[in-house]
Amino acid sequence: MTKNLICIICPRGCALTAEINGDEVKVSGQGCIRGEKYAIDECTNPVRTVTSIIRVSNREDTMVSCKTENPIPKDKIFETMEIIRKTNVNAPVAIGDVLCDNVFGTKVIATKEIK
C-alpha cells in the first residue's frame, strides 16, 4: 500500500511517499530524518496534540485555553474533546496547571493565565 503525506515537522513541507508492506514502512521524499520518522509514525501510530478551551465557572463568559500535555492517539480525539467539554475549572488558573488528569495517558493543561 502506498500513502502520500505532507510532512508537518518543519516549514519545508516535504511531499512524502510511504510504502507500507506489512510491518515495514519505507519512506521517500523526506528532506531529513525527522520527516522519515514522522511518516513512519503517521502510518503505524498516528497521534495528535489536542487544543481546546475549558469554561471558567467563577468568571462570567470566560474560557481558558488548554492542550494535551503530550500527543494522544488520533482515534481518541473525539473522546478527549468530550472529556474537555464536560470540564469546568475555577480561577485563578496559571499556565501549565493540570485541568484534566489521566486523559489517555496524558494531562490537559492550561495554556493561558486567568486571574
PDB file of C-alpha atoms in Angstrom:
ATOM      1  CA  MET A   1       0.000   0.000   0.000  1.00  0.00           C
ATOM      2  CA  THR A   2       1.225   3.497  -0.769  1.00  0.00           C
ATOM      3  CA  LYS A   3       0.381   6.535   1.329  1.00  0.00           C
ATOM      4  CA  ASN A   4       1.206  10.108   0.288  1.00  0.00           C
ATOM      5  CA  LEU A   5       1.842  12.565   3.121  1.00  0.00           C
ATOM      6  CA  ILE A   6       2.966  16.139   3.605  1.00  0.00           C
ATOM      7  CA  CYS A   7       5.487  16.394   6.424  1.00  0.00           C
ATOM      8  CA  ILE A   8       4.408  18.856   9.141  1.00  0.00           C
ATOM      9  CA  ILE A   9       7.557  18.686  11.263  1.00  0.00           C
ATOM     10  CA  CYS A  10       9.203  21.784   9.775  1.00  0.00           C
ATOM     11  CA  PRO A  11       8.188  24.600   7.390  1.00  0.00           C
ATOM     12  CA  ARG A  12       9.645  22.826   4.331  1.00  0.00           C
ATOM     13  CA  GLY A  13       6.535  20.640   3.990  1.00  0.00           C
ATOM     14  CA  CYS A  14       8.215  17.785   2.126  1.00  0.00           C
ATOM     15  CA  ALA A  15       5.969  15.572  -0.017  1.00  0.00           C
ATOM     16  CA  LEU A  16       6.498  12.090   1.393  1.00  0.00           C
ATOM     17  CA  THR A  17       5.621   8.706  -0.030  1.00  0.00           C
ATOM     18  CA  ALA A  18       5.318   5.806   2.388  1.00  0.00           C
ATOM     19  CA  GLU A  19       5.366   2.281   1.007  1.00  0.00           C
ATOM     20  CA  ILE A  20       3.710   0.024   3.576  1.00  0.00           C
ATOM     21  CA  ASN A  21       4.397  -3.711   3.346  1.00  0.00           C
ATOM     22  CA  GLY A  22       3.211  -5.495   6.481  1.00  0.00           C
ATOM     23  CA  ASP A  23       5.142  -4.048   9.425  1.00  0.00           C
ATOM     24  CA  GLU A  24       7.761  -2.457   7.176  1.00  0.00           C
ATOM     25  CA  VAL A  25       7.432   1.188   6.084  1.00  0.00           C
ATOM     26  CA  LYS A  26       9.821   2.640   3.512  1.00  0.00           C
ATOM     27  CA  VAL A  27       9.752   6.415   3.151  1.00  0.00           C
ATOM     28  CA  SER A  28      10.918   8.567   0.261  1.00  0.00           C
ATOM     29  CA  GLY A  29      10.826  12.318  -0.389  1.00  0.00           C
ATOM     30  CA  GLN A  30      11.964  13.391   3.084  1.00  0.00           C
ATOM     31  CA  GLY A  31      14.463  16.213   3.433  1.00  0.00           C
ATOM     32  CA  CYS A  32      15.678  14.975   6.821  1.00  0.00           C
ATOM     33  CA  ILE A  33      15.495  12.055   9.222  1.00  0.00           C
ATOM     34  CA  ARG A  34      12.685  13.758  11.161  1.00  0.00           C
ATOM     35  CA  GLY A  35      10.464  13.507   8.070  1.00  0.00           C
ATOM     36  CA  GLU A  36      11.118   9.794   7.823  1.00  0.00           C
ATOM     37  CA  LYS A  37      10.200   9.308  11.498  1.00  0.00           C
ATOM     38  CA  TYR A  38       7.050  11.418  11.024  1.00  0.00           C
ATOM     39  CA  ALA A  39       5.891   9.287   8.072  1.00  0.00           C
ATOM     40  CA  ILE A  40       6.565   6.006   9.863  1.00  0.00           C
ATOM     41  CA  ASP A  41       4.741   7.199  12.987  1.00  0.00           C
ATOM     42  CA  GLU A  42       1.844   8.541  10.913  1.00  0.00           C
ATOM     43  CA  CYS A  43       1.436   5.191   9.177  1.00  0.00           C
ATOM     44  CA  THR A  44       1.847   2.973  12.238  1.00  0.00           C
ATOM     45  CA  ASN A  45       0.597   5.002  15.226  1.00  0.00           C
ATOM     46  CA  PRO A  46      -0.807   8.444  14.359  1.00  0.00           C
ATOM     47  CA  VAL A  47      -1.006  10.834  17.327  1.00  0.00           C
ATOM     48  CA  ARG A  48      -2.126  14.436  17.755  1.00  0.00           C
ATOM     49  CA  THR A  49      -1.891  17.204  20.322  1.00  0.00           C
ATOM     50  CA  VAL A  50      -5.411  18.420  21.070  1.00  0.00           C
ATOM     51  CA  THR A  51      -6.057  22.114  21.742  1.00  0.00           C
ATOM     52  CA  SER A  52      -9.344  23.460  23.049  1.00  0.00           C
ATOM     53  CA  ILE A  53     -10.967  25.669  25.701  1.00  0.00           C
ATOM     54  CA  ILE A  54     -12.498  24.953  29.119  1.00  0.00           C
ATOM     55  CA  ARG A  55     -15.125  27.037  30.864  1.00  0.00           C
ATOM     56  CA  VAL A  56     -14.065  29.009  33.954  1.00  0.00           C
ATOM     57  CA  SER A  57     -17.023  28.623  36.325  1.00  0.00           C
ATOM     58  CA  ASN A  58     -16.396  31.548  38.652  1.00  0.00           C
ATOM     59  CA  ARG A  59     -15.952  34.132  35.855  1.00  0.00           C
ATOM     60  CA  GLU A  60     -18.746  35.302  33.591  1.00  0.00           C
ATOM     61  CA  ASP A  61     -18.256  34.375  29.914  1.00  0.00           C
ATOM     62  CA  THR A  62     -14.646  33.254  30.463  1.00  0.00           C
ATOM     63  CA  MET A  63     -12.835  30.323  28.926  1.00  0.00           C
ATOM     64  CA  VAL A  64      -9.249  29.166  29.423  1.00  0.00           C
ATOM     65  CA  SER A  65      -7.276  27.766  26.511  1.00  0.00           C
ATOM     66  CA  CYS A  66      -5.783  24.318  27.021  1.00  0.00           C
ATOM     67  CA  LYS A  67      -3.956  21.478  25.289  1.00  0.00           C
ATOM     68  CA  THR A  68      -2.929  17.919  25.893  1.00  0.00           C
ATOM     69  CA  GLU A  69       0.500  17.846  27.512  1.00  0.00           C
ATOM     70  CA  ASN A  70       1.557  15.020  25.146  1.00  0.00           C
ATOM     71  CA  PRO A  71       0.058  13.774  21.893  1.00  0.00           C
ATOM     72  CA  ILE A  72      -2.765  11.245  22.158  1.00  0.00           C
ATOM     73  CA  PRO A  73      -3.812   8.516  19.712  1.00  0.00           C
ATOM     74  CA  LYS A  74      -5.631  10.084  16.776  1.00  0.00           C
ATOM     75  CA  ASP A  75      -8.632   7.796  17.256  1.00  0.00           C
ATOM     76  CA  LYS A  76      -9.140   9.169  20.796  1.00  0.00           C
ATOM     77  CA  ILE A  77      -9.584  12.837  19.781  1.00  0.00           C
ATOM     78  CA  PHE A  78     -13.397  12.865  19.987  1.00  0.00           C
ATOM     79  CA  GLU A  79     -13.412  11.096  23.359  1.00  0.00           C
ATOM     80  CA  THR A  80     -10.844  13.602  24.627  1.00  0.00           C
ATOM     81  CA  MET A  81     -12.963  16.509  23.401  1.00  0.00           C
ATOM     82  CA  GLU A  82     -15.980  15.075  25.239  1.00  0.00           C
ATOM     83  CA  ILE A  83     -13.958  14.963  28.487  1.00  0.00           C
ATOM     84  CA  ILE A  84     -12.792  18.547  27.934  1.00  0.00           C
ATOM     85  CA  ARG A  85     -16.339  19.703  27.126  1.00  0.00           C
ATOM     86  CA  LYS A  86     -17.633  18.343  30.448  1.00  0.00           C
ATOM     87  CA  THR A  87     -14.839  20.001  32.462  1.00  0.00           C
ATOM     88  CA  ASN A  88     -15.159  23.280  34.365  1.00  0.00           C
ATOM     89  CA  VAL A  89     -12.448  24.983  36.409  1.00  0.00           C
ATOM     90  CA  ASN A  90     -12.304  27.885  38.831  1.00  0.00           C
ATOM     91  CA  ALA A  91      -9.989  30.877  38.568  1.00  0.00           C
ATOM     92  CA  PRO A  92      -7.219  31.582  39.255  1.00  0.00           C
ATOM     93  CA  VAL A  93      -5.595  29.409  36.597  1.00  0.00           C
ATOM     94  CA  ALA A  94      -1.885  29.530  35.758  1.00  0.00           C
ATOM     95  CA  ILE A  95      -0.200  28.400  32.562  1.00  0.00           C
ATOM     96  CA  GLY A  96       0.706  24.730  32.977  1.00  0.00           C
ATOM     97  CA  ASP A  97      -1.969  23.978  35.590  1.00  0.00           C
ATOM     98  CA  VAL A  98      -3.451  20.492  35.153  1.00  0.00           C
ATOM     99  CA  LEU A  99      -7.120  20.878  34.220  1.00  0.00           C
ATOM    100  CA  CYS A 100      -7.849  17.191  33.478  1.00  0.00           C
ATOM    101  CA  ASP A 101      -5.661  14.329  34.647  1.00  0.00           C
ATOM    102  CA  ASN A 102      -5.150  10.913  33.046  1.00  0.00           C
ATOM    103  CA  VAL A 103      -6.690  11.556  29.637  1.00  0.00           C
ATOM    104  CA  PHE A 104      -5.450   8.645  27.530  1.00  0.00           C
ATOM    105  CA  GLY A 105      -2.109   8.651  29.283  1.00  0.00           C
ATOM    106  CA  THR A 106      -1.566  12.403  29.441  1.00  0.00           C
ATOM    107  CA  LYS A 107      -2.943  15.551  31.083  1.00  0.00           C
ATOM    108  CA  VAL A 108      -4.861  18.528  29.763  1.00  0.00           C
ATOM    109  CA  ILE A 109      -3.026  21.684  30.836  1.00  0.00           C
ATOM    110  CA  ALA A 110      -3.828  25.392  30.748  1.00  0.00           C
ATOM    111  CA  THR A 111      -2.133  27.497  28.109  1.00  0.00           C
ATOM    112  CA  LYS A 112      -3.447  30.836  29.394  1.00  0.00           C
ATOM    113  CA  GLU A 113      -3.454  32.593  32.743  1.00  0.00           C
ATOM    114  CA  ILE A 114      -6.804  33.596  34.266  1.00  0.00           C
ATOM    115  CA  LYS A 115      -6.584  35.775  37.383  1.00  0.00           C
TER     116      LYS A 115
END
